[in-house]
Short mmCIF file of C-alpha atoms and ligand atoms in Angstrom, two decimals:
data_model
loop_
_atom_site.label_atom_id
_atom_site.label_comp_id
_atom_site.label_asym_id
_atom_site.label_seq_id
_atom_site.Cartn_x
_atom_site.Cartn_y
_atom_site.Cartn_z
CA UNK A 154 95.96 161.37 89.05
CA UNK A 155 93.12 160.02 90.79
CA UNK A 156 91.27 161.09 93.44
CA UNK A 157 91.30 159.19 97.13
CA UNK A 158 88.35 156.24 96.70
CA UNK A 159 84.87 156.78 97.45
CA UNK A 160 82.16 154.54 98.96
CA UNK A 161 79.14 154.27 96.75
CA UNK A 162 76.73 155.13 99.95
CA UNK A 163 78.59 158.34 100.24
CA UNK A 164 77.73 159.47 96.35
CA UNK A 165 74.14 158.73 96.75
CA UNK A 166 73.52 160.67 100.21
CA UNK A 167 71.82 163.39 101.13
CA UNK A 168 69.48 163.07 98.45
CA UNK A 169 68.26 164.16 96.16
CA UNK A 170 71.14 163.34 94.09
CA UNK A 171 72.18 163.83 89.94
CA UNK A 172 73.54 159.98 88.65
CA UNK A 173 75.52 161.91 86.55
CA UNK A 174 77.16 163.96 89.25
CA UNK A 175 77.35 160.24 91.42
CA UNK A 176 79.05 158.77 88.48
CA UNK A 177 81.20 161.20 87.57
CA UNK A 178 83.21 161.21 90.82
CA UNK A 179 83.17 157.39 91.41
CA UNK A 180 85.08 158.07 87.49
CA UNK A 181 87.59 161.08 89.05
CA UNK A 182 88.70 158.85 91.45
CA UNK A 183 89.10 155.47 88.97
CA UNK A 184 86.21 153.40 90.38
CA UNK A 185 84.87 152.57 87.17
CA UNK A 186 83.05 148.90 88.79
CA UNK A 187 81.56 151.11 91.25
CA UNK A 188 81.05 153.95 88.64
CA UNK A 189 79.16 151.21 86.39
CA UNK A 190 77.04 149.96 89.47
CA UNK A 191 75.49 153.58 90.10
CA UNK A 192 74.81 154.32 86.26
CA UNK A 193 72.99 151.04 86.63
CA UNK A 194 70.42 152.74 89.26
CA UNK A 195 67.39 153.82 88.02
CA UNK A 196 66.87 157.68 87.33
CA UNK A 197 64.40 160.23 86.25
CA UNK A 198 65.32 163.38 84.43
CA UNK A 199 68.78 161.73 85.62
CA UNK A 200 67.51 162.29 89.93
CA UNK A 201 68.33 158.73 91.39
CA UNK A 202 64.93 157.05 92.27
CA UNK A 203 64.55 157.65 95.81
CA UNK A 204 62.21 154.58 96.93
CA UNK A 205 64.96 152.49 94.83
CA UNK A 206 67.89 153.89 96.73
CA UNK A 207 66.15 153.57 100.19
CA UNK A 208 65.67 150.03 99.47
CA UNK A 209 69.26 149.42 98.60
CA UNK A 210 70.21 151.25 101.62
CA UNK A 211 68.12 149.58 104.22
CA UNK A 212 69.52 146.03 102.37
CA UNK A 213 72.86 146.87 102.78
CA UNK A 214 72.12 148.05 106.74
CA UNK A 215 71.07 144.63 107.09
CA UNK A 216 73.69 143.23 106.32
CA UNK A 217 75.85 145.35 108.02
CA UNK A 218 73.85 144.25 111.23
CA UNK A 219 75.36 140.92 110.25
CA UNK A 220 78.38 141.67 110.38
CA UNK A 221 77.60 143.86 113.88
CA UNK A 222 76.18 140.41 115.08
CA UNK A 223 79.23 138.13 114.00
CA UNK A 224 81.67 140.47 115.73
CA UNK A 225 79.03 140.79 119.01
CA UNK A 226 79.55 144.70 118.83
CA UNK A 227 76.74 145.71 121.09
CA UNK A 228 77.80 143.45 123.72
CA UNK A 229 81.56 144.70 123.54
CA UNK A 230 80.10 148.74 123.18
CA UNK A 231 77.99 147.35 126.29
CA UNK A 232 81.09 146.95 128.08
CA UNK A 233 82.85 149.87 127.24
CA UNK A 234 79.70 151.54 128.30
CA UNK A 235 80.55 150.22 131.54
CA UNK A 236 83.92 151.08 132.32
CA UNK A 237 83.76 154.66 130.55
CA UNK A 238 80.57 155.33 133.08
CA UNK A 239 83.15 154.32 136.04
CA UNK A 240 84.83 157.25 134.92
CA UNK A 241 82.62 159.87 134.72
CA UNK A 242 81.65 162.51 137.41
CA UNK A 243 77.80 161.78 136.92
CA UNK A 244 75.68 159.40 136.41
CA UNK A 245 75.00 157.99 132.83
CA UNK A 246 71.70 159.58 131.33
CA UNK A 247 72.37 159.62 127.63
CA UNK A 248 73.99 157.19 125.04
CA UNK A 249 73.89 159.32 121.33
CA UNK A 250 75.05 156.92 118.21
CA UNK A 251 76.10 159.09 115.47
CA UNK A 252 75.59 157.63 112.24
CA UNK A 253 73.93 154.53 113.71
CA UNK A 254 72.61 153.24 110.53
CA UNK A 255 70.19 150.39 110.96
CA UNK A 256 70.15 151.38 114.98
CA UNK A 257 71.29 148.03 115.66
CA UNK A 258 73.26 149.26 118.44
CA UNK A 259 70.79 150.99 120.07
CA UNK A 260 67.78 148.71 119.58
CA UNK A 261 70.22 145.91 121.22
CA UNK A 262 70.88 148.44 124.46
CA UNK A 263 67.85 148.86 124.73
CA UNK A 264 67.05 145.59 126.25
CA UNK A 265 70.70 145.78 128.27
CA UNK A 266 69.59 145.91 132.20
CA UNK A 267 72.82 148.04 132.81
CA UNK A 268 71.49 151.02 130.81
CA UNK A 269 68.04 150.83 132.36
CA UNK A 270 66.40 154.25 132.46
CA UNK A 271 69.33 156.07 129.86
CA UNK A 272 67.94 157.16 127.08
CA UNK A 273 68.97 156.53 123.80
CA UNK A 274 69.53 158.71 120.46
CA UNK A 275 71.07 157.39 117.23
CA UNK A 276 71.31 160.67 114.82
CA UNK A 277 71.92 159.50 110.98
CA UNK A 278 72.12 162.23 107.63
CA UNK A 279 69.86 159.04 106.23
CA UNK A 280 66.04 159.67 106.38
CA UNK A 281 65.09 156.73 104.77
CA UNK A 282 67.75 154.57 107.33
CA UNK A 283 65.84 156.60 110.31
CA UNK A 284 62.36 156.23 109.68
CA UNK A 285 63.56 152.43 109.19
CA UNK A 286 65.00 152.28 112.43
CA UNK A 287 62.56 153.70 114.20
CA UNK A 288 59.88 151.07 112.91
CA UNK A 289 62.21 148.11 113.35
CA UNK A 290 62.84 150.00 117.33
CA UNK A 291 58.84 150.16 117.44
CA UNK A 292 59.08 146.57 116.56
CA UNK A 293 60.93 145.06 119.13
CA UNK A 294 59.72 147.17 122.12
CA UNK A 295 62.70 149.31 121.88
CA UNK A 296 62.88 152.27 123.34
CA UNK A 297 65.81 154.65 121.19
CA UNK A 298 65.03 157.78 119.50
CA UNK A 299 66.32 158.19 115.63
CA UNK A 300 67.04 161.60 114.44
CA UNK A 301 67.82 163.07 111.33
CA UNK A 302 71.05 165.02 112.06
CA UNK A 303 75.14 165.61 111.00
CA UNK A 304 77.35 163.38 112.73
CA UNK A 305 79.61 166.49 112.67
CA UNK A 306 77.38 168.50 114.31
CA UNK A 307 74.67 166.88 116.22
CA UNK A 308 73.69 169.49 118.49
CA UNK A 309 70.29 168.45 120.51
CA UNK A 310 71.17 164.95 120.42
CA UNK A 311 73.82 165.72 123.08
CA UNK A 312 71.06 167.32 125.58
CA UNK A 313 72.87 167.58 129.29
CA UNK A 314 76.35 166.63 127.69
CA UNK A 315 77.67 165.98 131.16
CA UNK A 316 75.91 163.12 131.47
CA UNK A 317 76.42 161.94 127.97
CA UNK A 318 77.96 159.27 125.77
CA UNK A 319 79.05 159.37 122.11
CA UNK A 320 79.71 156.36 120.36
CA UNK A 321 79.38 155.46 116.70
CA UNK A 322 80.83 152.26 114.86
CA UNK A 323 81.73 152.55 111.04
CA UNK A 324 81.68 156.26 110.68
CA UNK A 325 85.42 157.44 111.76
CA UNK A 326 86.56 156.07 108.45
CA UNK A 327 83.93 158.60 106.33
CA UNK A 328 85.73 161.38 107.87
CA UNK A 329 89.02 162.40 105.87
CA UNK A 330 92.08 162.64 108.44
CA UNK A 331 91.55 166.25 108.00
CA UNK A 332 88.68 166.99 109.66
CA UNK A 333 88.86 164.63 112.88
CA UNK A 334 90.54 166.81 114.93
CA UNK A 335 87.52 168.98 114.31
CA UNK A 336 85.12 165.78 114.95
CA UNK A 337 86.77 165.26 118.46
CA UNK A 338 86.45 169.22 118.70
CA UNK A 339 82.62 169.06 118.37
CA UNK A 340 82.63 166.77 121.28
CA UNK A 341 84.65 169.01 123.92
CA UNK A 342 82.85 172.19 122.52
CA UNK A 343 79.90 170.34 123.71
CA UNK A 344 81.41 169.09 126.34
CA UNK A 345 80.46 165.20 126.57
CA UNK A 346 81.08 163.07 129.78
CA UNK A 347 83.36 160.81 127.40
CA UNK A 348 82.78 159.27 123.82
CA UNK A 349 84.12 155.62 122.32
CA UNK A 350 83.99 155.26 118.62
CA UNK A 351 84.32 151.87 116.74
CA UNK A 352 86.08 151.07 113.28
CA UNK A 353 88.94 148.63 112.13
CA UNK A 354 92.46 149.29 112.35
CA UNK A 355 93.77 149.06 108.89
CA UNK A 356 96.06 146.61 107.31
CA UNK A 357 96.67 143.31 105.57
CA UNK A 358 95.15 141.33 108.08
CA UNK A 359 92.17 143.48 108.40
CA UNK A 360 91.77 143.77 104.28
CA UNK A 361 92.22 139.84 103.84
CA UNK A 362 89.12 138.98 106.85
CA UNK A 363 87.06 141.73 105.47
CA UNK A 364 87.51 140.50 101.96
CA UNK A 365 86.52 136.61 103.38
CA UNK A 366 83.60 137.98 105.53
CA UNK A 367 81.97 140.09 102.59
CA UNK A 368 82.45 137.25 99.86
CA UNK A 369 81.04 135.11 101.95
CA UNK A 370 78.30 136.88 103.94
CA UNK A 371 77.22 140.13 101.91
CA UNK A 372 74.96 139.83 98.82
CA UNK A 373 74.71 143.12 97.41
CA UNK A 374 77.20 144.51 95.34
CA UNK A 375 77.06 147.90 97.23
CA UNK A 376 78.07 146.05 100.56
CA UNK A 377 80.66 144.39 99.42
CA UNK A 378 82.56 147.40 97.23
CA UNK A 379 81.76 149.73 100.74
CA UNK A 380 82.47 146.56 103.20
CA UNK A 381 85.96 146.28 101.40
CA UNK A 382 86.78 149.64 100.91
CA UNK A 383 85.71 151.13 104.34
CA UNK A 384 89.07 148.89 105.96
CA UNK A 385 91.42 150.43 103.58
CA UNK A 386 89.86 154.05 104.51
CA UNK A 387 89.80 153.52 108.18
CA UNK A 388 92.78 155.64 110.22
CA UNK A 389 95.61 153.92 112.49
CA UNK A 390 95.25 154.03 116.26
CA UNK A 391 98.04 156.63 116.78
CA UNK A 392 96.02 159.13 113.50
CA UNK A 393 92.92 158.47 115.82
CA UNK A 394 95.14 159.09 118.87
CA UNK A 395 96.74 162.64 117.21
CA UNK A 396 93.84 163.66 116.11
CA UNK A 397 91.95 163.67 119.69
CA UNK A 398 95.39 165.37 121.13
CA UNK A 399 94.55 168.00 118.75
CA UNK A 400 90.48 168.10 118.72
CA UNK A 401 89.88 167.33 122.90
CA UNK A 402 92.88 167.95 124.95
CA UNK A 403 91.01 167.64 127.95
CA UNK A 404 90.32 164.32 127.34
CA UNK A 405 92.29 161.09 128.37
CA UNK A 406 92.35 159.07 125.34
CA UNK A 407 92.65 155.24 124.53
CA UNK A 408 93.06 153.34 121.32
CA UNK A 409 94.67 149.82 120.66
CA UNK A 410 96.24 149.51 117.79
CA UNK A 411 97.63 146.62 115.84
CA UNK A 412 95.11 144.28 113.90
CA UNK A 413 93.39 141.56 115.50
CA UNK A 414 90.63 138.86 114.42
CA UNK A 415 89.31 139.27 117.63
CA UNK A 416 88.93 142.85 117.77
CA UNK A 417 88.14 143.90 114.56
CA UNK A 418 86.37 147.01 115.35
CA UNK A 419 88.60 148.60 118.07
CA UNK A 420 87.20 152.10 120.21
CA UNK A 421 89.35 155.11 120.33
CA UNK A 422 87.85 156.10 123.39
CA UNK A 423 88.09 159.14 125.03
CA UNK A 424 86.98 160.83 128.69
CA UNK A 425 86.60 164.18 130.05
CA UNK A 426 88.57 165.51 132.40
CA UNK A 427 90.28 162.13 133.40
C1 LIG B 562 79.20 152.09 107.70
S1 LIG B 562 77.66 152.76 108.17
C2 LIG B 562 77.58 152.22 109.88
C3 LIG B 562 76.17 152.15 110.38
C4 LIG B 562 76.02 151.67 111.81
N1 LIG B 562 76.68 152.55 112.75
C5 LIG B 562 76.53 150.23 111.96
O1 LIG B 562 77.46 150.01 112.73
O2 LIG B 562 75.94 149.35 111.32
C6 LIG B 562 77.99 154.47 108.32
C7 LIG B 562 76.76 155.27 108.70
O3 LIG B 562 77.16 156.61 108.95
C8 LIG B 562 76.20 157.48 108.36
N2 LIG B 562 76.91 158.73 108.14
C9 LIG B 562 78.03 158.95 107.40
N3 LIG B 562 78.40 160.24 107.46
C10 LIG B 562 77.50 160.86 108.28
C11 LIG B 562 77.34 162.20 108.73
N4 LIG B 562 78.18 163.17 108.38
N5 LIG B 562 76.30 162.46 109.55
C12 LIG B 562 75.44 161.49 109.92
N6 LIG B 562 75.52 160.22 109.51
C13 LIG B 562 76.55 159.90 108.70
C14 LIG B 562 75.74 156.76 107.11
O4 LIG B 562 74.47 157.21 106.67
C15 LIG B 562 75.70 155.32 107.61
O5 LIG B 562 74.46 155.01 108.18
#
């Protein structure tokens, strides 16, 4: 029987990483296009090239910006910001973006008036997608932090956690349905003012526009086998839901669920103490 699918990103971070070992489990669990694609990479003494796979990885951020641009997701995260800092005890002083990729997110915040003076941290496992996103930040004037850090555990980045927001889009659906109680866990053990955390909820509807959107706007073959196979991964609202009954207690939770072209990337949001 084969294993649950894996996205090629996730077989080639952390580095440094064996092609043979990367291949070998895209094989376990049947992915033998994706499988192909990775023997493909370049190697030496079978390590994958690490300027190669950096490259790759900051193309495929790119055009995962797209897609962040064609679904407006820092403007919508912008006004979640809002009404989850309505609901807090203090006063906003920290947005933290775990797994923020590109820091497309934060570098677009950045220039919102209503975060004026809140500082912002995107942590990613990626060094090569962080010392990116710093220089692209540098770039436009931006001014986020990008650390090096576990999404699962990302520790400094929450500094004064009362006055704190986690958010992260396209990263609930790397976590197996497992471990997300623990994910939400990390985040009352810290004790954040409230989090809000962005992916699709799955279905046909959802697998048919992501299918259309990557054919038509995503070149590389890497973004289009991850683009496609991140929907089918992603967790229903009431998993979501469960999970942060079972992780935070203490937090009042939302999450709409049912698919919708208009909401493709829907927060399960949650706040402390509410
Ligand atoms: C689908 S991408 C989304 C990137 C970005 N948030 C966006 O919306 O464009 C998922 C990101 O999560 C990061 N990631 C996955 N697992 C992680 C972990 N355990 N700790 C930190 N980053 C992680 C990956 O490196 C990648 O940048």
């Amino acid at each position: 029987m084969s294993l649950p699918p894996l996205e090629i990103s996730d077989v080639i971070t952390p580095r440094p990483v064996r092609r043979s070992d990367a291949v070998a489990r895209l094989q376990a669990s049947g992915q033998v296009r994706a499988a192909r694609l990775v023997e493909r990479m370049p190697a030496t003494d079978d390590v994958l090239d690490e300027a190669h796979v950096v490259a790759l990885m900051r193309r495929v951020h790119a055009e995962l910006q797209r897609l962040g641009e064609e679904l407006q997701l820092p403007q919508r995260v912008s006004e979640d910001l809002d009404r989850l800092r309505q609901a807090m005890g203090n006063p906003l002083r920290r947005v933290v973006d775990l797994g923020c990729g590109s820091g497309y997110v934060l570098r677009w915040l950045s220039h919102d008036p209503s975060l004026a003076g809140v500082d912002l941290v995107g942590v990613d496992h990626d060094p090569g997608l962080m010392e990116w996103a710093a220089r692209l930040g540098r770039a436009d004037g931006c001014r986020a932090r990008f650390v090096v850090g576990d999404a699962l555990a990302p520790g400094v980045a929450v500094a004064e956690p009362e006055a704190t927001i986690v958010i992260s889009s396209g990263v609930l659906h790397h976590i197996p349905a497992a471990d997300l109680p623990a994910f939400f866990a990390a985040h009352a053990t810290g004790g954040v003012a409230a989090f809000a955390h962005y992916d699709p909820e799955p279905g046909w509807l959802t697998n048919l526009g992501s299918w259309v959107f990557h054919r038509a706007r995503m070149r590389e073959a890497v973004s289009r086998h991850d683009g496609n196979l991140s929907m089918r991964r992603a967790h229903p609202a009431d998993v979501l839901l469960d999970a942060v009954a079972e992780g935070a207690p203490g937090y009042a939770a939302g999450c709409v669920g049912g698919q919708s072209v208009l909401r493709v990337l829907r927060p399960v949001t949650g706040t402390k103490g509410a």
